[in-house]
GROMACS .gro file of C-alpha atoms in nm:
model
  311
    1MET     CA    1  11.326  10.842   7.004
    2ASP     CA    2  11.394  10.477   6.913
    3ILE     CA    3  11.591  10.431   7.235
    4LEU     CA    4  11.298  10.558   7.441
    5LYS     CA    5  11.044  10.351   7.247
    6HIS     CA    6  11.244  10.035   7.312
    7ALA     CA    7  11.283  10.116   7.682
    8VAL     CA    8  10.910  10.188   7.726
    9HIS     CA    9  10.804   9.874   7.536
   10THR     CA   10  11.042   9.654   7.734
   11TYR     CA   11  10.944   9.789   8.075
   12ALA     CA   12  10.569   9.797   8.004
   13ALA     CA   13  10.576   9.438   7.877
   14ARG     CA   14  10.677   9.330   8.227
   15HIS     CA   15  10.488   9.575   8.446
   16ALA     CA   16  10.179   9.713   8.269
   17ASN     CA   17   9.831   9.658   8.413
   18ARG     CA   18   9.518   9.556   8.220
   19ASP     CA   19   9.497   9.904   8.061
   20GLY     CA   20   9.859   9.897   7.946
   21LEU     CA   21   9.964  10.144   8.216
   22ALA     CA   22  10.294  10.080   8.395
   23LEU     CA   23  10.390  10.272   8.707
   24THR     CA   24  10.756  10.292   8.805
   25PRO     CA   25  10.964  10.335   9.121
   26VAL     CA   26  11.095  10.666   8.982
   27PRO     CA   27  10.857  10.924   9.136
   28GLY     CA   28  10.615  11.071   8.882
   29LEU     CA   29  10.732  10.854   8.592
   30ARG     CA   30  10.489  10.619   8.419
   31MET     CA   31  10.430  10.480   8.072
   32MET     CA   32  10.173  10.309   7.853
   33CYS     CA   33  10.189  10.032   7.595
   34VAL     CA   34   9.866   9.922   7.423
   35GLU     CA   35   9.856   9.678   7.130
   36SER     CA   36   9.505   9.744   6.998
   37PRO     CA   37   9.255  10.031   6.988
   38HIS     CA   38   9.116  10.073   7.337
   39GLY     CA   39   8.786  10.197   7.481
   40ASP     CA   40   8.742  10.500   7.704
   41LEU     CA   41   8.962  10.515   8.013
   42HIS     CA   42   8.840  10.757   8.280
   43SER     CA   43   9.092  10.906   8.519
   44ILE     CA   44   9.193  11.220   8.705
   45TYR     CA   45   9.525  11.349   8.576
   46ARG     CA   46   9.764  11.541   8.790
   47PRO     CA   47   9.965  11.809   8.605
   48LEU     CA   48  10.196  11.623   8.366
   49VAL     CA   49  10.373  11.611   8.033
   50CYS     CA   50  10.310  11.303   7.818
   51LEU     CA   51  10.531  11.216   7.521
   52VAL     CA   52  10.351  11.011   7.254
   53LEU     CA   53  10.615  10.789   7.096
   54GLN     CA   54  10.402  10.571   6.869
   55GLY     CA   55  10.035  10.540   6.771
   56ALA     CA   56   9.763  10.790   6.858
   57LYS     CA   57   9.528  10.872   7.146
   58LEU     CA   58   9.210  11.079   7.161
   59MET     CA   59   9.202  11.287   7.478
   60THR     CA   60   8.904  11.469   7.624
   61VAL     CA   61   9.011  11.709   7.899
   62GLY     CA   62   8.743  11.941   8.029
   63ARG     CA   63   8.591  12.113   7.728
   64GLU     CA   64   8.885  12.033   7.501
   65GLN     CA   65   8.928  11.728   7.278
   66GLN     CA   66   9.226  11.644   7.063
   67VAL     CA   67   9.405  11.352   6.900
   68PHE     CA   68   9.772  11.324   6.994
   69THR     CA   69  10.006  11.136   6.763
   70ALA     CA   70  10.367  11.016   6.760
   71GLY     CA   71  10.613  11.299   6.800
   72GLN     CA   72  10.379  11.519   7.001
   73SER     CA   73  10.382  11.612   7.368
   74LEU     CA   74  10.064  11.658   7.568
   75ILE     CA   75  10.074  11.895   7.864
   76VAL     CA   76   9.797  11.890   8.125
   77SER     CA   77   9.850  12.182   8.360
   78ALA     CA   78   9.594  12.114   8.635
   79ASP     CA   79   9.422  11.826   8.819
   80MET     CA   80   9.170  11.741   8.549
   81PRO     CA   81   8.914  11.469   8.475
   82VAL     CA   82   9.034  11.299   8.158
   83VAL     CA   83   8.883  11.049   7.916
   84GLY     CA   84   9.143  10.879   7.696
   85ARG     CA   85   9.084  10.646   7.401
   86ILE     CA   86   9.361  10.470   7.206
   87VAL     CA   87   9.270  10.514   6.837
   88GLN     CA   88   9.586  10.385   6.666
   89ALA     CA   89   9.769  10.076   6.790
   90SER     CA   90   9.863   9.727   6.673
   91GLN     CA   91  10.078   9.435   6.786
   92ARG     CA   92  10.346   9.534   6.538
   93GLU     CA   93  10.330   9.903   6.631
   94PRO     CA   94  10.164   9.943   6.974
   95TYR     CA   95  10.066  10.277   7.120
   96LEU     CA   96  10.363  10.388   7.329
   97ALA     CA   97  10.382  10.689   7.559
   98VAL     CA   98  10.580  10.803   7.860
   99ALA     CA   99  10.452  11.060   8.110
  100VAL     CA  100  10.613  11.264   8.386
  101GLU     CA  101  10.410  11.439   8.654
  102LEU     CA  102  10.495  11.805   8.695
  103GLU     CA  103  10.588  11.945   9.035
  104MET     CA  104  10.412  12.275   9.097
  105THR     CA  105  10.667  12.387   9.357
  106LEU     CA  106  10.947  12.333   9.107
  107LEU     CA  107  10.744  12.493   8.828
  108ARG     CA  108  10.699  12.805   9.041
  109GLU     CA  109  11.066  12.809   9.138
  110VAL     CA  110  11.189  12.790   8.779
  111ALA     CA  111  10.922  13.036   8.662
  112ALA     CA  112  11.041  13.287   8.923
  113GLN     CA  113  11.396  13.251   8.798
  114LEU     CA  114  11.283  13.309   8.440
  115GLY     CA  115  11.091  13.623   8.531
  116SER     CA  116  10.727  13.728   8.531
  117VAL     CA  117  10.491  13.728   8.235
  118ARG     CA  118  10.161  13.898   8.165
  119ALA     CA  119   9.895  13.726   8.374
  120GLN     CA  120   9.628  13.556   8.168
  121ARG     CA  121   9.266  13.645   8.216
  122PRO     CA  122   9.045  13.356   8.335
  123SER     CA  123   8.880  13.342   7.990
  124GLU     CA  124   9.226  13.274   7.839
  125THR     CA  125   9.327  13.004   8.085
  126ARG     CA  126   9.372  12.663   7.924
  127THR     CA  127   9.468  12.335   8.082
  128LEU     CA  128   9.549  12.119   7.775
  129PHE     CA  129   9.837  12.192   7.540
  130ALA     CA  130  10.003  12.011   7.251
  131GLU     CA  131  10.338  12.074   7.091
  132ASP     CA  132  10.597  11.886   6.889
  133THR     CA  133  10.832  11.708   7.127
  134ASN     CA  134  11.168  11.880   7.128
  135ALA     CA  135  11.498  11.701   7.164
  136ALA     CA  136  11.574  11.847   7.509
  137ILE     CA  137  11.252  11.715   7.665
  138LEU     CA  138  11.301  11.380   7.494
  139ASP     CA  139  11.652  11.362   7.641
  140CYS     CA  140  11.515  11.430   7.992
  141ALA     CA  141  11.269  11.142   7.951
  142VAL     CA  142  11.546  10.907   7.834
  143ARG     CA  143  11.758  10.993   8.140
  144LEU     CA  144  11.464  10.939   8.376
  145MET     CA  145  11.405  10.597   8.215
  146ARG     CA  146  11.772  10.506   8.272
  147LEU     CA  147  11.719  10.551   8.645
  148LEU     CA  148  11.499  10.239   8.640
  149ASP     CA  149  11.819  10.035   8.604
  150ARG     CA  150  12.001  10.243   8.866
  151PRO     CA  151  11.766  10.286   9.162
  152ASP     CA  152  12.058  10.386   9.382
  153ALA     CA  153  12.112  10.693   9.160
  154THR     CA  154  11.751  10.815   9.160
  155SER     CA  155  11.769  11.039   9.467
  156LEU     CA  156  12.092  11.194   9.341
  157LEU     CA  157  12.018  11.247   8.970
  158ARG     CA  158  11.639  11.284   8.944
  159PRO     CA  159  11.618  11.635   9.100
  160GLY     CA  160  11.853  11.780   8.837
  161ILE     CA  161  11.671  11.609   8.550
  162MET     CA  162  11.335  11.733   8.677
  163HIS     CA  163  11.467  12.088   8.716
  164GLU     CA  164  11.588  12.077   8.356
  165LEU     CA  165  11.259  11.931   8.231
  166HIS     CA  166  11.059  12.212   8.392
  167TYR     CA  167  11.297  12.467   8.245
  168TRP     CA  168  11.247  12.338   7.891
  169LEU     CA  169  10.870  12.332   7.934
  170LEU     CA  170  10.863  12.688   8.066
  171SER     CA  171  11.095  12.801   7.787
  172GLY     CA  172  10.886  12.633   7.520
  173GLN     CA  173  10.584  12.714   7.309
  174HIS     CA  174  10.343  12.722   7.603
  175GLY     CA  175  10.582  12.862   7.861
  176ALA     CA  176  10.388  13.186   7.914
  177ALA     CA  177  10.066  12.995   7.986
  178LEU     CA  178  10.242  12.755   8.222
  179ARG     CA  179  10.407  13.040   8.411
  180SER     CA  180  10.072  13.212   8.448
  181LEU     CA  181   9.916  12.891   8.581
  182ALA     CA  182  10.205  12.848   8.824
  183ASP     CA  183  10.147  13.196   8.968
  184PRO     CA  184  10.066  13.135   9.339
  185ASP     CA  185   9.817  13.424   9.330
  186GLY     CA  186   9.648  13.303   9.013
  187HIS     CA  187   9.313  13.127   8.993
  188ALA     CA  188   9.465  12.789   8.900
  189SER     CA  189   9.695  12.780   9.202
  190ARG     CA  190   9.421  12.892   9.438
  191LEU     CA  191   9.179  12.632   9.301
  192ALA     CA  192   9.450  12.368   9.344
  193ALA     CA  193   9.416  12.409   9.722
  194ALA     CA  194   9.046  12.320   9.700
  195ILE     CA  195   9.112  12.030   9.463
  196ALA     CA  196   9.371  11.891   9.704
  197ILE     CA  197   9.100  11.873   9.972
  198LEU     CA  198   8.861  11.699   9.734
  199ARG     CA  199   9.122  11.441   9.636
  200ALA     CA  200   9.228  11.371   9.994
  201GLU     CA  201   8.877  11.351  10.141
  202TYR     CA  202   8.663  11.229   9.851
  203ARG     CA  203   8.493  10.970  10.073
  204SER     CA  204   8.344  11.245  10.290
  205ARG     CA  205   8.089  11.518  10.240
  206ILE     CA  206   8.279  11.843  10.201
  207PRO     CA  207   8.100  12.178  10.245
  208VAL     CA  208   8.153  12.396   9.941
  209GLU     CA  209   8.213  12.687  10.179
  210ARG     CA  210   8.528  12.510  10.301
  211LEU     CA  211   8.650  12.465   9.943
  212ALA     CA  212   8.586  12.829   9.857
  213ALA     CA  213   8.772  12.940  10.169
  214ALA     CA  214   9.070  12.721  10.074
  215ALA     CA  215   9.075  12.894   9.735
  216ALA     CA  216   9.036  13.237   9.900
  217MET     CA  217   8.730  13.308   9.685
  218SER     CA  218   8.370  13.399   9.739
  219LEU     CA  219   8.122  13.118   9.673
  220THR     CA  220   8.012  13.279   9.347
  221ALA     CA  221   8.367  13.329   9.223
  222PHE     CA  222   8.470  12.979   9.333
  223HIS     CA  223   8.187  12.809   9.142
  224LYS     CA  224   8.259  13.021   8.834
  225HIS     CA  225   8.634  12.961   8.819
  226PHE     CA  226   8.614  12.593   8.922
  227LYS     CA  227   8.367  12.519   8.643
  228HIS     CA  228   8.573  12.718   8.394
  229MET     CA  229   8.894  12.528   8.472
  230THR     CA  230   8.761  12.172   8.511
  231SER     CA  231   8.434  12.186   8.311
  232LEU     CA  232   8.264  12.037   8.621
  233THR     CA  233   8.100  12.182   8.928
  234PRO     CA  234   8.272  12.100   9.260
  235GLY     CA  235   7.998  11.844   9.329
  236GLN     CA  236   8.043  11.678   8.989
  237TYR     CA  237   8.421  11.667   9.035
  238HIS     CA  238   8.374  11.509   9.380
  239LYS     CA  239   8.140  11.250   9.230
  240ARG     CA  240   8.384  11.171   8.947
  241LEU     CA  241   8.662  11.105   9.198
  242ARG     CA  242   8.442  10.861   9.388
  243LEU     CA  243   8.327  10.675   9.077
  244ILE     CA  244   8.674  10.639   8.928
  245GLU     CA  245   8.806  10.501   9.257
  246ALA     CA  246   8.510  10.263   9.288
  247ARG     CA  247   8.580  10.129   8.940
  248ARG     CA  248   8.947  10.077   9.029
  249LEU     CA  249   8.850   9.887   9.345
  250MET     CA  250   8.627   9.652   9.147
  251LEU     CA  251   8.873   9.590   8.864
  252ASP     CA  252   9.203   9.587   9.052
  253GLU     CA  253   9.112   9.465   9.400
  254GLY     CA  254   8.808   9.246   9.339
  255PHE     CA  255   8.553   9.452   9.535
  256SER     CA  256   8.188   9.382   9.469
  257ALA     CA  257   7.979   9.671   9.338
  258THR     CA  258   7.812   9.713   9.676
  259SER     CA  259   8.139   9.707   9.869
  260ALA     CA  260   8.302   9.951   9.627
  261GLY     CA  261   8.011  10.193   9.655
  262PHE     CA  262   8.020  10.197  10.033
  263GLU     CA  263   8.401  10.215  10.036
  264VAL     CA  264   8.409  10.542   9.838
  265GLY     CA  265   8.144  10.706  10.054
  266TYR     CA  266   7.805  10.632   9.898
  267GLU     CA  267   7.527  10.574  10.147
  268SER     CA  268   7.278  10.453   9.884
  269ILE     CA  269   7.375  10.172   9.647
  270SER     CA  270   7.089  10.263   9.414
  271GLN     CA  271   7.231  10.614   9.383
  272PHE     CA  272   7.580  10.471   9.326
  273THR     CA  273   7.450  10.241   9.052
  274HIS     CA  274   7.258  10.522   8.885
  275GLU     CA  275   7.553  10.762   8.883
  276TYR     CA  276   7.797  10.490   8.778
  277ARG     CA  277   7.577  10.397   8.481
  278ARG     CA  278   7.557  10.760   8.369
  279THR     CA  279   7.937  10.795   8.377
  280PHE     CA  280   8.049  10.458   8.238
  281GLN     CA  281   7.742  10.368   8.024
  282ALA     CA  282   7.683  10.044   8.216
  283PRO     CA  283   7.590   9.941   8.572
  284PRO     CA  284   7.889   9.861   8.795
  285LYS     CA  285   7.873   9.480   8.793
  286ARG     CA  286   7.822   9.451   8.418
  287ASP     CA  287   8.096   9.705   8.347
  288ALA     CA  288   8.343   9.519   8.568
  289LEU     CA  289   8.265   9.181   8.410
  290ARG     CA  290   8.289   9.324   8.057
  291THR     CA  291   8.618   9.500   8.126
  292ARG     CA  292   8.774   9.193   8.290
  293SER     CA  293   8.666   8.980   7.993
  294MET     CA  294   8.819   9.226   7.745
  295SER     CA  295   9.141   9.247   7.947
  296HIS     CA  296   9.166   8.866   7.958
  297ALA     CA  297   9.120   8.844   7.581
  298ILE     CA  298   9.385   9.110   7.518
  299LYS     CA  299   9.627   8.935   7.753
  300GLU     CA  300   9.578   8.604   7.568
  301GLU     CA  301   9.641   8.777   7.235
  302MET     CA  302   9.965   8.924   7.369
  303GLN     CA  303  10.077   8.585   7.502
  304ASP     CA  304   9.997   8.419   7.168
  305ALA     CA  305  10.199   8.686   6.989
  306GLU     CA  306  10.495   8.633   7.224
  307ARG     CA  307  10.484   8.256   7.170
  308ALA     CA  308  10.465   8.304   6.792
  309SER     CA  309  10.763   8.539   6.788
  310ALA     CA  310  10.965   8.299   7.001
  311ALA     CA  311  10.889   7.998   6.781
   0.00000   0.00000   0.00000
């Protein structure tokens, strides 16, 4: 694990954004390095496995909440609204994690090769799992990280590594649940078709009848299963997508609150402000200014620490 920790810390130091998140040119691979406890970060996770290498993070996914610590792997098996809070981190021992997005097509392919399992009832379906990180999954993450230094090898080597990663996940502690969720006829897979529409067209008004049809469900069944899986109604999920994107536009691209609200599809800025405040506990402009100020302070602390270590 020390090799992976060093690789994540080194890469994130050069490429991480204000939240400590570093995206990479290797598809689906990202990492996080945070040097102090961090406030709530709202996002929509795609299905992924996240290896916590150092520190601890409190995750709220749907109705489930759990603290993940070093040596554990977090598996999110559906497109879910997530609130993350770093609860253990320091300059000497920052929070370090590496995540890999799962590929549902590959998950289904490997699951089919492994054979069928008893289908879970909707009441049993979970979307958040934790397990101790096993050596095989850790090795897959190390090999994906090595591709960052060999971009010419990514297209050749990544498919095999990803195939192996999905195999180990499906063969692991939560393999039966993951195989059930990958079932193309299961509720999770059918709801994924509706969620894909919401994510692609979040700026627009989308009739719930269209979403239910995409999931091949009646309206009643669609509302029931959507709320069970995501903890939100389709309308609330749609709203969360808009608000998270509006916040990103303000913080990362310098949009004003008004411009961000219109950009994500709001027709009323007062409604946008009201809904933003309810989600992020502050109106848009104040939240953006506060977050930028905190990010600037953290960046200065990191630069001071680098100068001190170099002296």
